[in-house]
mmCIF file of C-alpha atoms in Angstrom:
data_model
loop_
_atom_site.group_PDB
_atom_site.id
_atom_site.type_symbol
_atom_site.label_atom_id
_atom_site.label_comp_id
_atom_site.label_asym_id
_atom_site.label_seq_id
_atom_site.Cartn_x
_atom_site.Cartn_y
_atom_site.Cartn_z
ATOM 1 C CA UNK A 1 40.547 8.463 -51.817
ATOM 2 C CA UNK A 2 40.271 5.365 -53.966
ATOM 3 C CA UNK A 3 43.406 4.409 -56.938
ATOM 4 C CA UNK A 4 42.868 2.407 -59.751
ATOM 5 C CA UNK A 5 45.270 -0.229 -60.549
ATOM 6 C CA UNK A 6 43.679 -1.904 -63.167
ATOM 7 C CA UNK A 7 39.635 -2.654 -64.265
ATOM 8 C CA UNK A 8 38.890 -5.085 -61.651
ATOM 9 C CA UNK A 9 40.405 -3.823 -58.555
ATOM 10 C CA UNK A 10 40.396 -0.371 -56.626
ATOM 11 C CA UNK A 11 42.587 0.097 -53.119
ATOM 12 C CA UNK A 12 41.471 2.628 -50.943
ATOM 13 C CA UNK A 13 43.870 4.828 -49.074
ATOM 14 C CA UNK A 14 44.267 4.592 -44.864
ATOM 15 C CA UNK A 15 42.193 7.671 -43.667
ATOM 16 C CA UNK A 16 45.337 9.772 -41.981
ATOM 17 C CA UNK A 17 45.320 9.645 -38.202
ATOM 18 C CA UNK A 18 43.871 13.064 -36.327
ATOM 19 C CA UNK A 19 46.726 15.494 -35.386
ATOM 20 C CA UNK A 20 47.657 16.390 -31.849
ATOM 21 C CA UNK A 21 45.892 19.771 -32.497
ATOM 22 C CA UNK A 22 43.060 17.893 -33.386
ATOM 23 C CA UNK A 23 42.971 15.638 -30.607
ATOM 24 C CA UNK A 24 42.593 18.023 -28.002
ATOM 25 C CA UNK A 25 41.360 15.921 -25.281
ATOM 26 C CA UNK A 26 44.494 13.216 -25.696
ATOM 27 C CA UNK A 27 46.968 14.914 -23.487
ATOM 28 C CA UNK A 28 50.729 14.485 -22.071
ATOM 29 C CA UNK A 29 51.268 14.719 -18.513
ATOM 30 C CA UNK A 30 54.334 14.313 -16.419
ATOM 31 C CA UNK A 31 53.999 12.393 -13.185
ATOM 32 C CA UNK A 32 54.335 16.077 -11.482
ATOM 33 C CA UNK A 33 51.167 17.137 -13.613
ATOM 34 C CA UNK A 34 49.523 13.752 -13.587
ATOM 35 C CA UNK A 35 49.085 13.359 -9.817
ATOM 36 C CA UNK A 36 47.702 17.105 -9.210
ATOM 37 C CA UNK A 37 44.905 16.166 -12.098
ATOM 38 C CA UNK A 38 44.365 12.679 -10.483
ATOM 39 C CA UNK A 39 43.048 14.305 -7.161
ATOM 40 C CA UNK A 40 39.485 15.359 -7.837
ATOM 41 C CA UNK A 41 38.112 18.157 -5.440
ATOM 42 C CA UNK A 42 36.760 17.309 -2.339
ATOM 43 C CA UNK A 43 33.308 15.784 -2.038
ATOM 44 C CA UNK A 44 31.711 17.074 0.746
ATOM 45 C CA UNK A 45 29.468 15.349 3.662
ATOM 46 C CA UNK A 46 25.651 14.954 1.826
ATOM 47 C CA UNK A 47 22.600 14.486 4.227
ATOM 48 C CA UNK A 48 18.938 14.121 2.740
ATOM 49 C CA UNK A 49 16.006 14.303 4.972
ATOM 50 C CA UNK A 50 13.333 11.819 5.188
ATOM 51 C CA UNK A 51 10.921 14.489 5.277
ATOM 52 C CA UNK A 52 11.676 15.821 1.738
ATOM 53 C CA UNK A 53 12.279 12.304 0.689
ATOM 54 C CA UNK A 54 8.951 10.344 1.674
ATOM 55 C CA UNK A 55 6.723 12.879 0.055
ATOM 56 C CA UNK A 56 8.892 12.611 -3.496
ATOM 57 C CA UNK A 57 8.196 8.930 -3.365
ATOM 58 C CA UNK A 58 4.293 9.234 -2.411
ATOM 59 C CA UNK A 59 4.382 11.468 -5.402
ATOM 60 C CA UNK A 60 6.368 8.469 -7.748
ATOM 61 C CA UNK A 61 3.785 5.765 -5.802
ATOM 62 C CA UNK A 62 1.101 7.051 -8.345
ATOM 63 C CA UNK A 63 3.331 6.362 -11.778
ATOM 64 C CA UNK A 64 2.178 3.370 -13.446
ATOM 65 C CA UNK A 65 5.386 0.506 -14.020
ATOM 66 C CA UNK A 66 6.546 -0.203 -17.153
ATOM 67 C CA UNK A 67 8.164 -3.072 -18.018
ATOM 68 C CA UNK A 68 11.508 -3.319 -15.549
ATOM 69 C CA UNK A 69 10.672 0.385 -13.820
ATOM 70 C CA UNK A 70 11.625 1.002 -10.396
ATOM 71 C CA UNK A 71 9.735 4.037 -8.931
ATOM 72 C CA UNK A 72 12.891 5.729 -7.095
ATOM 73 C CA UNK A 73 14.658 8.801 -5.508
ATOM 74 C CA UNK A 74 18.142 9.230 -6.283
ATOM 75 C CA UNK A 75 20.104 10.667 -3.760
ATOM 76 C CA UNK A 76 22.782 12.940 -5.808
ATOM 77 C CA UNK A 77 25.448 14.479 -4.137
ATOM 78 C CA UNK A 78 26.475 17.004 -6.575
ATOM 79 C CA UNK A 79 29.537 17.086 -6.204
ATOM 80 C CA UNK A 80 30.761 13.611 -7.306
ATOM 81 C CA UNK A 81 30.172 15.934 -10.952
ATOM 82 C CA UNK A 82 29.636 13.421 -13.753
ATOM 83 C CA UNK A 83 29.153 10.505 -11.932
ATOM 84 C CA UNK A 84 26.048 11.426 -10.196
ATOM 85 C CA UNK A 85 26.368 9.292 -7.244
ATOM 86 C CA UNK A 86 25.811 9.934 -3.563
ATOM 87 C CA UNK A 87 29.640 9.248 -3.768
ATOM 88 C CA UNK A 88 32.005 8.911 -6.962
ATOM 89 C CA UNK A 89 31.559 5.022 -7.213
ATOM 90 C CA UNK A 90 28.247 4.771 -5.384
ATOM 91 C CA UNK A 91 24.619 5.787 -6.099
ATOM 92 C CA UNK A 92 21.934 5.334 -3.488
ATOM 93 C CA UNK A 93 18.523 5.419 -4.563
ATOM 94 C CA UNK A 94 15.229 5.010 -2.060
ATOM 95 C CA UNK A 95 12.651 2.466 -3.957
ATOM 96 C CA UNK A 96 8.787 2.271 -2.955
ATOM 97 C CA UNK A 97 6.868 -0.729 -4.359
ATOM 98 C CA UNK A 98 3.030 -0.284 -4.289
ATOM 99 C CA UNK A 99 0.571 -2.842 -2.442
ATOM 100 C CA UNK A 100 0.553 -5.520 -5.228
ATOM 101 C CA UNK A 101 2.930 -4.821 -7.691
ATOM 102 C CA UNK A 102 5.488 -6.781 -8.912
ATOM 103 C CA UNK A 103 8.755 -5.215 -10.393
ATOM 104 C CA UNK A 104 9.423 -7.905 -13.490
ATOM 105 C CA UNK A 105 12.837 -9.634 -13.511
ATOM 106 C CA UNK A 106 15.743 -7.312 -14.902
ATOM 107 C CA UNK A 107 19.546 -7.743 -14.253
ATOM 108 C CA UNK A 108 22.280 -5.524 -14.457
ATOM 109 C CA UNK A 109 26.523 -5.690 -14.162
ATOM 110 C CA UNK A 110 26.113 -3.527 -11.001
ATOM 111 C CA UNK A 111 25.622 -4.896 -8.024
ATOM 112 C CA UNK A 112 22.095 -3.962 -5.829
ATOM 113 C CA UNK A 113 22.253 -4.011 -1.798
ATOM 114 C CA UNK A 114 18.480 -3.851 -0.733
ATOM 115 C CA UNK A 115 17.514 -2.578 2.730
ATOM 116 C CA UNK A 116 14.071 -2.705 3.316
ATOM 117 C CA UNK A 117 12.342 0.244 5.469
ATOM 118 C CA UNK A 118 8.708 -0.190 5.043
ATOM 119 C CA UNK A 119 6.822 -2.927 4.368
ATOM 120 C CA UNK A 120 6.791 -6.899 3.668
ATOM 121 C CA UNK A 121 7.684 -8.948 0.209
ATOM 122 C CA UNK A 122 9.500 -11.277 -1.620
ATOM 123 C CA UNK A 123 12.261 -11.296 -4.370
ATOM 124 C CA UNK A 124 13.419 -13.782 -6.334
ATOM 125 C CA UNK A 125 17.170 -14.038 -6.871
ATOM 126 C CA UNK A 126 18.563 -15.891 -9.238
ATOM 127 C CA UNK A 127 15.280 -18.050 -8.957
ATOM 128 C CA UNK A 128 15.569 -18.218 -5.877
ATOM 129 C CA UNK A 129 12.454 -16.942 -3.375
ATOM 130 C CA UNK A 130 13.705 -14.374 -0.519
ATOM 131 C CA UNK A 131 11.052 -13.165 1.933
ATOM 132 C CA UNK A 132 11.778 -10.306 3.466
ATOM 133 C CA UNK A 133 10.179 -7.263 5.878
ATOM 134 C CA UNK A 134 11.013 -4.220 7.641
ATOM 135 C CA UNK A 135 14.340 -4.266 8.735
ATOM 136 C CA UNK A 136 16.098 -7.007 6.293
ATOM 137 C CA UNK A 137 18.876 -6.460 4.097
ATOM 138 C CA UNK A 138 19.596 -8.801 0.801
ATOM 139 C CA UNK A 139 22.222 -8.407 -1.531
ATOM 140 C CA UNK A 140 22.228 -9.076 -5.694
ATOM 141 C CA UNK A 141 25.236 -9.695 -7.205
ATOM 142 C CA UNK A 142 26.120 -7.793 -10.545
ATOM 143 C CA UNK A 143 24.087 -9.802 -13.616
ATOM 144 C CA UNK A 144 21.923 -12.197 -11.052
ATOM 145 C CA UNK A 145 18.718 -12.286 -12.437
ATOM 146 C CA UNK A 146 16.155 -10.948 -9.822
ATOM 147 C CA UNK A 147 12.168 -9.421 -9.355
ATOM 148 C CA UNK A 148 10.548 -8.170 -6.523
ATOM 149 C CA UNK A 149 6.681 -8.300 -5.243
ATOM 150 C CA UNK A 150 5.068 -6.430 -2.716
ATOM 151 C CA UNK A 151 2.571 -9.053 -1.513
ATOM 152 C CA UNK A 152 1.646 -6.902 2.075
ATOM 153 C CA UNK A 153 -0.956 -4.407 2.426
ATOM 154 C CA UNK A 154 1.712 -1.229 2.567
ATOM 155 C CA UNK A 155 4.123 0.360 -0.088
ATOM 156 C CA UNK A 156 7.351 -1.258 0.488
ATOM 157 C CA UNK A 157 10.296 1.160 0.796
ATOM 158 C CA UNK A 158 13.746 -0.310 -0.108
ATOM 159 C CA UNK A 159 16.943 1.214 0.423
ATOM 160 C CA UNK A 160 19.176 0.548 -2.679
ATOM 161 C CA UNK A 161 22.965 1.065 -2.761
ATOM 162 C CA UNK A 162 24.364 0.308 -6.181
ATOM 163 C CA UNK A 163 28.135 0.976 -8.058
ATOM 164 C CA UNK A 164 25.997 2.144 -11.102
ATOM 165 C CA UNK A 165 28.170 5.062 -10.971
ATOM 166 C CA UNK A 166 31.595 3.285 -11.200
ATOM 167 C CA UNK A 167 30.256 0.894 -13.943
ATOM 168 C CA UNK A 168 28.410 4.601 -16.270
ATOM 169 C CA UNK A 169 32.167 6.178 -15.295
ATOM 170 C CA UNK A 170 34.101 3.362 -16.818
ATOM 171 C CA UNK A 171 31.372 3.082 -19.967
ATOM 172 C CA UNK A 172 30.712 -0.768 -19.196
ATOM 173 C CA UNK A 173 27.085 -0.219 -17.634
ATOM 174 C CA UNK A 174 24.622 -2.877 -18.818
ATOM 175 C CA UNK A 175 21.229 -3.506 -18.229
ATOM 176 C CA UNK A 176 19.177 -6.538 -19.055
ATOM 177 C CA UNK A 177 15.371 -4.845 -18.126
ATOM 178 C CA UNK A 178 12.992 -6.696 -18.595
ATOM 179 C CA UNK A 179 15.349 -9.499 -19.470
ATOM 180 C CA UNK A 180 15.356 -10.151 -22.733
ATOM 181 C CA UNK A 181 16.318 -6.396 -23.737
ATOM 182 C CA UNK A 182 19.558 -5.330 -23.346
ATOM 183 C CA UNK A 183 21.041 -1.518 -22.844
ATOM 184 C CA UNK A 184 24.071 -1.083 -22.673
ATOM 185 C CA UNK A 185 26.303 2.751 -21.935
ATOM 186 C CA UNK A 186 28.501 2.794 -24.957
ATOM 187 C CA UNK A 187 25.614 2.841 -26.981
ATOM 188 C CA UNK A 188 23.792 5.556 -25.025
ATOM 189 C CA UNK A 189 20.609 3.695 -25.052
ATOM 190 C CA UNK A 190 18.867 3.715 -21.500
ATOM 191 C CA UNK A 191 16.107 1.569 -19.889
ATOM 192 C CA UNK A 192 12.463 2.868 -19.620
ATOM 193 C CA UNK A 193 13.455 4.643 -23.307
ATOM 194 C CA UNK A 194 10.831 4.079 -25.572
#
């Protein structure tokens, strides 16, 4: 609500701060409360199967890229709840990379361990050229710059373990993909999003 003092000025009122009833979700605990609600329920032991796995990704292998896209299975575990990992804190996603392609550099703030299963390639972390095949593991630190090809004759399958779950839980999740357009959680914008 606006008051008049004189012709040339107006001073608006504070808005009044939301009431406790309003406010439902801001809540009081004791430490006897607080430690009970702390302790989510148990996640239980999660096992996916290679042979429900591979076909998903053969399926994913015929999606055309675009821009930063990764063609990837998520492995959920369900009950990690809102966080969607394969743990609270961890996702784990499998990655095939066609004959070819090249996945354009992207960054994120969550770190990316890469295993790879199948196949032969290169990525560039960083701008800096790592060859790898079956077998080899590299790691990408959260916001490093990187871009991976598939120069063999086979889809490459790469094993990715990220904290993209602890970052979305904690609302600082950014993503740079391609680089040059940024997402970020807060604002509930996503990449691939058109």
């Amino acid at each position: 609500m606006a008051t008049k003092h004189n012709d040339h000025e107006q001073v608006h009122d504070k808005p009044e701060a939301p009431t406790a009833e309003e406010t439902t979700w801001a809540r009081l605990m004791t430490d006897d409360e607080y430690y009970p609600f702390l302790v989510k329920p148990k996640v239980r032991p999660a096992m996916w199967k290679w042979a429900d796995v591979e076909p998903r990704l053969r399926e994913l292998s015929k999606d055309p890229l675009r821009r930063a896209d990764r063609r990837f299975v998520s492995l959920v575990n369900e009950d990690t709840g809102d966080a969607g990992g394969a743990l609270p804190s961890v996702f784990i996603g499998i990655q095939i990379i066609n004959p070819g392609e090249h996945i354009v550099p992207h960054r994120h703030n969550s770190y990316a361990i890469y295993h790879i299963v199948a196949g032969s390639g290169y990525s560039i972390l960083d701008g800096e050229r790592h060859d790898w095949v079956r077998g080899d593991t590299l790691v990408c630190p959260g916001m490093a710059s990187h871009e991976h090809y598939n120069d063999g004759d086979e889809p490459a399958i790469q094993y990715v373990i990220q904290d993209m779950p602890a970052r979305a839980m904690e609302r600082n999740l950014i993503w740079e993909e391609p680089i040059g357009r940024m997402f970020h959680m807060v604002e509930g914008n996503r990449p691939h999003q058109d």
